[in-house]
Coordinates of C-alpha atoms and ligand atoms in Angstrom, one line a residue:
M13 CA 44.9 45.8 -4.9
K14 CA 48.5 45.5 -3.7
F15 CA 51.6 44.9 -5.9
D16 CA 55.3 45.1 -5.2
Y17 CA 55.7 47.7 -8.1
I18 CA 53.4 49.6 -10.3
I19 CA 54.4 51.3 -13.5
I20 CA 52.3 54.0 -15.0
G21 CA 52.5 53.8 -18.8
G22 CA 53.0 50.7 -20.9
G23 CA 55.1 51.9 -23.8
L24 CA 58.6 50.9 -24.5
C25 CA 59.9 52.3 -21.2
G26 CA 57.1 51.0 -19.0
L27 CA 57.4 47.5 -20.5
S28 CA 61.2 47.4 -20.2
A29 CA 60.9 48.3 -16.5
G30 CA 58.1 45.8 -16.0
I31 CA 60.0 43.0 -17.7
R32 CA 63.0 43.7 -15.5
L33 CA 61.0 43.6 -12.3
A34 CA 58.9 40.6 -13.4
E35 CA 62.1 38.7 -14.4
Q36 CA 63.2 39.1 -10.8
G37 CA 59.9 37.6 -9.6
K38 CA 58.4 40.9 -8.4
K39 CA 54.7 41.2 -8.4
T40 CA 54.4 44.0 -11.0
A41 CA 51.5 45.8 -12.6
V42 CA 51.7 48.1 -15.7
V43 CA 48.7 50.5 -16.1
S44 CA 48.5 51.8 -19.6
S45 CA 45.8 54.1 -21.0
G46 CA 46.4 53.8 -24.7
Q47 CA 48.6 53.9 -27.8
S48 CA 52.3 54.3 -27.2
A49 CA 55.0 55.8 -29.4
L50 CA 56.0 52.2 -30.4
H51 CA 52.9 52.2 -32.6
F52 CA 54.7 54.8 -34.8
F53 CA 58.2 53.3 -34.5
A54 CA 60.0 52.7 -37.7
G55 CA 61.9 49.5 -36.6
S56 CA 65.3 51.0 -35.6
F57 CA 66.1 51.8 -32.0
G58 CA 68.1 55.0 -31.6
L59 CA 70.6 55.3 -28.7
I60 CA 72.1 58.6 -29.9
G61 CA 71.8 59.0 -33.7
K62 CA 72.3 62.8 -34.0
N63 CA 73.7 65.6 -31.9
G64 CA 74.0 69.3 -32.8
G65 CA 72.6 68.4 -36.3
K66 CA 75.5 66.0 -37.0
T67 CA 75.2 62.2 -37.5
V68 CA 76.7 60.2 -34.6
L69 CA 78.8 57.2 -35.4
N70 CA 79.8 56.2 -31.9
P71 CA 76.9 56.8 -29.5
L72 CA 78.7 55.9 -26.3
E73 CA 81.5 58.5 -27.0
E74 CA 78.8 61.1 -27.6
I75 CA 77.3 60.8 -24.1
D76 CA 79.9 63.3 -22.7
C77 CA 78.7 65.9 -25.3
L78 CA 75.0 65.7 -24.0
P79 CA 73.6 68.3 -21.6
E80 CA 74.7 67.8 -18.0
K81 CA 71.2 66.8 -16.8
H82 CA 70.5 64.4 -19.7
P83 CA 69.3 61.0 -18.4
Y84 CA 72.3 59.2 -19.9
R85 CA 74.7 61.7 -18.1
L86 CA 72.9 61.0 -14.8
M87 CA 73.2 57.2 -15.4
G88 CA 76.9 57.5 -16.3
K89 CA 78.6 56.2 -19.5
E90 CA 79.6 52.8 -18.0
R91 CA 76.1 52.1 -16.7
V92 CA 74.6 53.0 -20.2
K93 CA 77.1 50.7 -21.8
R94 CA 76.4 47.8 -19.5
L95 CA 72.6 48.1 -19.8
A96 CA 72.8 48.6 -23.6
A97 CA 74.6 45.3 -23.9
E98 CA 71.8 43.6 -22.0
V99 CA 69.0 44.9 -24.2
P100 CA 69.5 42.5 -27.3
V101 CA 69.4 39.6 -24.8
M102 CA 66.2 40.8 -23.2
L103 CA 64.6 41.4 -26.6
D104 CA 65.7 38.0 -27.8
K105 CA 64.1 36.3 -24.8
A106 CA 60.9 38.1 -25.6
G107 CA 61.0 37.0 -29.2
I108 CA 62.4 40.1 -30.9
T109 CA 65.6 39.6 -33.0
V110 CA 67.7 42.7 -33.5
T111 CA 71.0 43.6 -35.3
G112 CA 73.5 46.1 -33.9
S113 CA 75.5 47.2 -30.9
A114 CA 76.1 50.4 -28.8
E115 CA 79.8 50.4 -29.8
A116 CA 79.0 51.8 -33.2
N117 CA 75.8 52.9 -35.0
H118 CA 74.9 51.2 -38.2
F119 CA 72.4 52.6 -40.7
T120 CA 69.0 51.6 -42.0
L121 CA 66.5 53.2 -44.4
T122 CA 63.7 55.6 -43.7
P123 CA 60.4 55.2 -45.5
F124 CA 61.9 57.7 -48.1
G125 CA 65.1 55.7 -48.6
K126 CA 67.4 58.0 -46.7
P127 CA 70.0 56.5 -44.3
R128 CA 69.1 56.6 -40.6
P129 CA 71.5 55.9 -37.8
S130 CA 70.5 53.0 -35.6
W131 CA 71.7 51.3 -32.4
L132 CA 69.5 48.2 -32.9
T133 CA 67.4 47.3 -35.9
L134 CA 64.6 44.8 -36.1
N135 CA 65.0 41.6 -38.1
G136 CA 64.2 42.0 -41.8
L137 CA 65.1 45.7 -42.3
P138 CA 68.1 46.5 -44.4
T139 CA 71.2 47.5 -42.5
F140 CA 74.6 48.9 -43.7
G141 CA 77.7 50.2 -42.1
K142 CA 78.2 53.8 -43.1
P143 CA 75.7 56.6 -44.2
D144 CA 77.4 56.9 -47.7
E145 CA 77.6 53.2 -48.2
K146 CA 75.5 51.6 -51.0
P147 CA 73.1 49.2 -49.3
F148 CA 72.6 47.2 -52.5
E149 CA 73.8 47.2 -56.1
K150 CA 70.4 46.7 -57.6
A151 CA 67.0 47.1 -55.9
L152 CA 63.5 46.0 -56.9
I153 CA 61.1 48.2 -55.0
V154 CA 57.8 46.4 -54.7
S155 CA 54.7 48.4 -54.1
I156 CA 51.2 46.8 -53.4
K157 CA 48.4 48.0 -55.7
G158 CA 46.3 50.6 -53.9
F159 CA 48.6 50.8 -50.8
L160 CA 48.5 54.2 -49.3
E161 CA 51.5 54.3 -47.0
S162 CA 54.7 53.8 -49.0
Y163 CA 56.4 56.2 -51.4
P164 CA 58.5 54.2 -54.0
A165 CA 59.3 57.3 -56.0
F166 CA 61.1 58.9 -53.0
M167 CA 62.8 55.6 -52.3
V168 CA 64.1 55.4 -55.9
E169 CA 65.3 59.0 -55.9
N170 CA 67.3 58.6 -52.7
L171 CA 68.7 55.2 -53.5
E172 CA 69.7 56.3 -57.0
K173 CA 71.7 59.2 -55.4
K174 CA 73.8 56.5 -53.8
G175 CA 74.3 54.8 -57.1
V176 CA 71.8 51.9 -56.5
C177 CA 70.2 50.8 -59.8
C178 CA 66.4 50.8 -59.0
R179 CA 63.3 49.4 -60.5
V180 CA 59.7 49.6 -59.2
E181 CA 57.0 46.9 -59.6
T182 CA 53.4 47.2 -58.4
I183 CA 52.0 43.8 -57.4
D184 CA 48.2 43.2 -57.4
L185 CA 47.4 40.8 -54.5
E186 CA 44.0 39.3 -55.3
R187 CA 43.4 38.4 -51.7
L188 CA 43.5 42.1 -50.8
T189 CA 40.8 43.1 -53.4
H190 CA 38.1 43.5 -50.7
L191 CA 40.3 46.0 -48.8
R192 CA 40.5 48.3 -51.8
E193 CA 36.8 48.8 -51.8
S194 CA 37.2 51.2 -48.9
N195 CA 39.2 54.4 -49.0
F196 CA 40.7 53.8 -45.6
D197 CA 41.7 50.1 -45.4
M198 CA 44.7 49.9 -47.7
R199 CA 47.0 50.8 -44.8
A200 CA 49.9 48.9 -43.4
A201 CA 48.2 47.5 -40.3
S202 CA 45.0 46.5 -42.2
I203 CA 47.0 44.7 -44.9
A204 CA 49.2 43.0 -42.3
K205 CA 46.2 41.5 -40.6
Q206 CA 45.2 39.9 -44.0
M207 CA 48.6 38.4 -44.5
D208 CA 47.8 34.8 -43.8
R209 CA 49.8 32.0 -45.2
A210 CA 48.0 31.9 -48.6
T211 CA 48.4 35.7 -49.1
I212 CA 52.1 35.5 -48.3
E213 CA 52.5 32.6 -50.7
E214 CA 50.7 34.7 -53.4
F215 CA 52.9 37.7 -52.7
A216 CA 56.1 35.6 -52.7
S217 CA 55.2 33.9 -55.9
K218 CA 54.5 37.2 -57.7
I219 CA 57.8 38.6 -56.5
N220 CA 59.6 35.6 -57.8
S221 CA 58.0 36.0 -61.2
C222 CA 59.2 39.6 -61.6
A223 CA 62.5 39.9 -59.6
G224 CA 65.6 40.0 -61.8
K225 CA 69.0 38.4 -61.2
D226 CA 71.0 40.1 -58.4
E227 CA 68.2 42.3 -57.4
S228 CA 67.5 42.9 -53.7
V229 CA 63.8 43.1 -53.1
L230 CA 62.4 45.8 -50.9
I231 CA 58.8 45.3 -49.8
P232 CA 56.7 47.6 -47.5
A233 CA 56.8 46.4 -43.8
V234 CA 53.4 44.7 -43.8
I235 CA 54.4 41.1 -42.9
G236 CA 54.4 39.7 -39.3
I237 CA 52.1 41.9 -37.2
N238 CA 52.3 39.4 -34.4
D239 CA 55.4 37.3 -35.0
E240 CA 58.6 38.0 -36.8
R241 CA 58.8 34.4 -38.0
E242 CA 56.1 35.1 -40.6
L243 CA 58.6 37.4 -42.3
D244 CA 61.3 34.6 -42.0
R245 CA 58.9 32.2 -43.7
M246 CA 58.3 34.7 -46.6
R247 CA 62.1 35.2 -47.0
E248 CA 62.4 31.4 -47.4
M249 CA 59.8 31.5 -50.2
V250 CA 61.4 34.4 -52.2
N251 CA 64.4 33.5 -54.3
N252 CA 66.2 36.9 -54.0
P253 CA 67.4 38.7 -50.8
L254 CA 64.2 40.2 -49.3
Y255 CA 64.0 43.3 -47.0
C256 CA 61.2 45.3 -45.4
V257 CA 61.2 49.0 -45.5
P258 CA 59.3 51.0 -42.9
T259 CA 56.0 52.6 -44.0
I260 CA 54.4 55.8 -42.9
P261 CA 53.0 55.2 -39.3
V262 CA 51.1 53.3 -37.9
S263 CA 54.0 50.9 -38.2
V264 CA 53.7 47.1 -38.4
P265 CA 57.1 46.4 -36.8
G266 CA 56.2 48.8 -34.0
L267 CA 52.9 47.1 -33.4
R268 CA 54.6 43.8 -33.3
A269 CA 57.3 45.0 -30.8
Q270 CA 54.5 46.3 -28.5
H271 CA 52.5 43.1 -28.7
I272 CA 55.6 40.8 -28.1
L273 CA 56.9 42.8 -25.2
Q274 CA 53.5 43.0 -23.6
H275 CA 53.0 39.3 -24.1
Y276 CA 56.4 38.5 -22.6
F277 CA 55.7 40.7 -19.5
E278 CA 52.5 38.8 -18.9
K279 CA 54.2 35.5 -19.5
L280 CA 56.6 36.4 -16.7
G281 CA 53.7 36.9 -14.4
G282 CA 53.2 40.7 -14.8
T283 CA 49.7 42.3 -14.8
Y284 CA 49.1 44.6 -17.8
L285 CA 46.0 46.8 -17.1
L286 CA 45.3 47.9 -20.7
G287 CA 42.9 50.7 -21.2
D288 CA 43.0 52.0 -17.6
R289 CA 44.3 55.4 -16.7
V290 CA 45.9 56.6 -13.5
E291 CA 43.8 59.7 -12.7
K292 CA 45.6 60.7 -9.5
G293 CA 48.5 59.7 -7.2
I294 CA 47.9 60.1 -3.5
I295 CA 51.1 61.4 -1.8
E296 CA 51.7 61.7 1.9
D297 CA 54.9 62.6 3.7
G298 CA 57.0 62.4 0.5
M299 CA 55.7 58.9 -0.4
V300 CA 53.2 57.7 -3.0
K301 CA 50.5 55.9 -0.9
A302 CA 48.1 54.8 -3.7
L303 CA 46.9 55.4 -7.2
V304 CA 43.4 56.2 -8.3
T305 CA 42.5 54.8 -11.7
T306 CA 39.5 55.2 -14.0
N307 CA 38.5 51.5 -13.9
F308 CA 39.2 50.7 -10.3
G309 CA 37.8 53.9 -8.8
E310 CA 37.6 53.7 -5.0
D311 CA 39.5 50.5 -5.1
H312 CA 43.0 52.1 -5.0
L313 CA 46.2 50.5 -6.3
H314 CA 49.0 50.1 -3.8
A315 CA 52.7 49.2 -4.2
D316 CA 56.0 49.6 -2.4
A317 CA 57.4 51.7 -5.3
F318 CA 56.2 53.3 -8.5
I319 CA 57.7 54.2 -11.8
L320 CA 56.2 57.0 -13.9
A321 CA 56.7 56.1 -17.6
S322 CA 53.7 57.9 -19.0
G323 CA 55.4 59.5 -22.0
N324 CA 55.8 63.1 -23.0
V325 CA 53.3 65.5 -24.6
F326 CA 52.8 62.7 -27.2
G327 CA 51.7 60.1 -24.7
E328 CA 49.9 62.7 -22.4
G329 CA 52.5 62.1 -19.6
I330 CA 53.2 65.8 -19.9
K331 CA 50.4 68.2 -20.7
S332 CA 50.2 71.9 -21.5
N333 CA 47.7 74.7 -21.4
P334 CA 48.3 78.2 -22.8
H335 CA 50.5 79.2 -19.9
D336 CA 52.2 76.0 -18.5
F337 CA 53.5 72.5 -19.0
Y338 CA 52.5 70.1 -16.2
E339 CA 52.6 66.5 -15.2
P340 CA 48.9 65.5 -14.7
V341 CA 49.0 62.5 -12.3
F342 CA 51.0 63.8 -9.4
G343 CA 51.6 67.5 -10.3
L344 CA 55.4 66.9 -10.2
D345 CA 57.9 69.6 -10.8
V346 CA 58.4 70.1 -14.5
N347 CA 61.2 71.9 -16.4
Y348 CA 59.9 74.3 -19.1
S349 CA 60.4 77.9 -20.1
S350 CA 57.9 80.3 -18.6
N351 CA 58.3 82.4 -21.8
R352 CA 55.7 80.9 -24.2
D353 CA 57.7 82.3 -27.2
E354 CA 60.5 79.9 -26.4
W355 CA 58.3 76.8 -26.6
Y356 CA 58.5 76.4 -30.3
A357 CA 61.1 76.9 -33.0
F358 CA 59.8 78.9 -36.0
N359 CA 60.7 76.3 -38.5
F360 CA 58.5 73.3 -38.1
F361 CA 61.3 70.8 -38.9
D362 CA 63.8 72.3 -36.4
A363 CA 64.4 70.7 -33.0
Q364 CA 61.4 71.9 -31.0
P365 CA 62.3 73.1 -27.5
Y366 CA 59.0 71.8 -26.0
M367 CA 60.2 68.2 -26.7
E368 CA 62.8 68.7 -23.9
Y369 CA 60.2 69.7 -21.3
G370 CA 59.5 67.1 -18.8
V371 CA 59.8 66.0 -15.2
E372 CA 62.9 67.1 -13.3
I373 CA 64.7 64.4 -11.3
D374 CA 67.6 64.0 -9.0
N375 CA 70.6 61.8 -9.6
D376 CA 68.6 58.8 -8.3
F377 CA 65.7 59.5 -10.8
H378 CA 63.4 60.6 -8.0
P379 CA 61.1 63.5 -8.9
S380 CA 60.0 66.3 -6.6
L381 CA 56.7 67.9 -5.8
K382 CA 57.0 71.6 -4.9
G383 CA 60.6 70.9 -4.1
I384 CA 60.0 67.9 -1.9
K385 CA 61.5 64.6 -3.1
I386 CA 59.1 61.7 -3.6
K387 CA 61.1 58.8 -2.2
N388 CA 59.3 55.8 -3.6
L389 CA 58.6 57.2 -7.0
F390 CA 61.0 57.1 -10.0
V391 CA 60.6 58.7 -13.4
A392 CA 61.8 57.2 -16.7
G393 CA 61.5 57.4 -20.5
S394 CA 60.2 60.3 -22.5
T395 CA 58.5 61.8 -19.4
L396 CA 62.0 63.0 -18.4
A397 CA 63.2 66.5 -19.0
H398 CA 66.5 67.4 -20.8
C399 CA 66.3 64.8 -23.6
N400 CA 64.9 65.4 -27.0
S401 CA 64.2 62.1 -28.9
L402 CA 63.8 63.8 -32.3
K403 CA 66.8 66.1 -32.0
E404 CA 69.1 63.3 -30.7
D405 CA 67.4 60.2 -32.4
S406 CA 67.6 58.7 -28.9
G407 CA 63.9 58.0 -28.1
A408 CA 64.1 54.2 -27.9
G409 CA 67.4 54.1 -26.1
T410 CA 66.3 56.6 -23.5
A411 CA 63.0 54.7 -23.0
I412 CA 64.6 51.2 -22.6
L413 CA 67.7 52.1 -20.7
T414 CA 66.0 54.5 -18.1
G415 CA 63.3 51.9 -17.8
L416 CA 65.8 49.2 -16.8
H417 CA 67.8 51.6 -14.7
T418 CA 64.8 52.8 -12.6
A419 CA 63.6 49.2 -12.2
D420 CA 67.0 48.4 -10.7
L421 CA 66.9 51.5 -8.5
A422 CA 63.4 50.6 -7.4
M423 CA 64.5 47.1 -6.3
N424 CA 67.1 48.7 -4.1
I425 CA 65.1 51.1 -2.0
Ligands
FAD25 C1 55.7 59.4 -33.9 C2 57.0 58.9 -33.2 C3 57.8 58.0 -33.9 C4 59.0 57.6 -33.3 N1 59.8 56.7 -34.0 C5 61.0 56.3 -33.4 C6 61.9 55.4 -34.0 O1 61.6 55.0 -35.1 N2 63.0 55.0 -33.4 C7 63.3 55.5 -32.1 O2 64.4 55.1 -31.5 N3 62.5 56.3 -31.5 C8 61.3 56.7 -32.1 N4 60.5 57.6 -31.4 C9 60.8 57.9 -30.1 C10 60.6 56.7 -29.1 O3 59.8 55.7 -29.8 C11 59.8 57.2 -27.9 O4 60.6 58.3 -27.3 C12 59.7 56.1 -26.9 O5 59.1 54.9 -27.5 C13 58.9 56.6 -25.7 O6 58.5 55.6 -24.9 P1 57.8 55.9 -23.5 O7 57.5 54.5 -23.0 O8 58.7 56.8 -22.7 O9 56.5 56.7 -23.9 P2 55.2 56.3 -24.7 O10 55.5 55.4 -25.8 O11 54.5 57.6 -25.0 O12 54.3 55.5 -23.7 C14 53.6 56.1 -22.6 C15 52.4 55.3 -22.3 O13 51.8 55.8 -21.1 C16 50.4 55.9 -21.3 N5 49.9 56.9 -20.3 C17 50.0 58.2 -20.3 N6 49.4 58.7 -19.2 C18 48.9 57.7 -18.5 C19 48.1 57.6 -17.3 N7 47.8 58.6 -16.6 N8 47.7 56.3 -16.9 C20 48.1 55.2 -17.6 N9 48.8 55.3 -18.8 C21 49.2 56.5 -19.2 C22 50.2 56.3 -22.7 O14 48.9 56.0 -23.2 C23 51.3 55.5 -23.4 O15 50.8 54.3 -23.8 C24 59.3 58.0 -32.0 C25 58.4 58.9 -31.3 C26 57.3 59.3 -31.9 C27 56.4 60.2 -31.1

């Protein structure tokens, strides 16, 4: 099978690149083997939220303070700024509404009620301007009876520290009774799948009967697994201001974002090969000639250019054994410490060095294999070395912006 472009990996990065190429009418395929980090995504896109342990208010200004080989530094500040401004438009065309801009971070809430810096935040999540700002005067934190993935007590503790007057109500949704019969089903994704119109009406009506005057209502993010308009409809039914707060992963807003982006890519004419894995890339004379996948076997996939967006250790785009980190599809040159003691920080919650290990690229985002540049292959997203999405709170930004950037570079070779 022959395409103009093939992208390996269908997470946030691969889909952003695929949408860019498909929007230009290019015959594009995305091969994706499984779950992406989006399934765990809390609903706020980070561009640069933290650096050196400090909260970042102006992410564009912070680019100069990142390591020299960081993907944003390779792209250049002006390019990051220009692409970042295009992202809300792209998301809106796909059917995802976001708040925010790259000029200044705003803040949203973690599942525990702590402020989290954000570049863009999905529709329905609470947002506020500064980390020490009170997001609401009074909050009614709604829990669903038997729900396993929200922690109202932590939410209350952290919001009360900011001076928010909090109250918790647990709502028993009769239409979810059958889910409570199992120890495993009272989870966000299972509940969200049951949230049909009648259940949403029951939920809204029970909220209306217990919400007090001037209270902002916070519910766990279990509405709208396929379409954000389901949440808009519920907001119309509830008398008080209504917000979703992220739950413990798997995340409903993340599942929705993955579903919508994939659907939009396919609507643009892209081919999404879900559940297939690129086993091997065939390279000759510094060029990728073909890809071998699990499902197509001997029927190799061909394209003019390829983008590797297969994720980091989390997505299996980078793998490790007791001695090395390696890139499993092509065997590309990877940046990592040969001293195993340097792979991990002793404290589990510290920035872990291995998160920065990934594929080395040149200024044009081309990788190399034993020092030889691969001219029709680009690398993007969390597969790249020298960025640490947890330390910098930059995962979504790196994924989307390098996806768009490499798509543009690929169209110019
Ligand atoms: C648990 C978790 C929570 C996060 N939460 C947030 C958040 O709230 N906000 C934020 O800004 N960032 C967050 N991040 C960071 C950010 O979401 C990720 O850095 C970003 O989404 C990575 O996107 P990606 O497309 O590069 O990689 P991935 O999402 O990992 O996607 C790579 C895809 O490639 C596929 N793949 C791998 N190898 C192959 C192969 N050989 N053939 C075919 N397919 C292959 C994988 O199955 C996967 O689907 C989070 C990260 C994690 C791990």
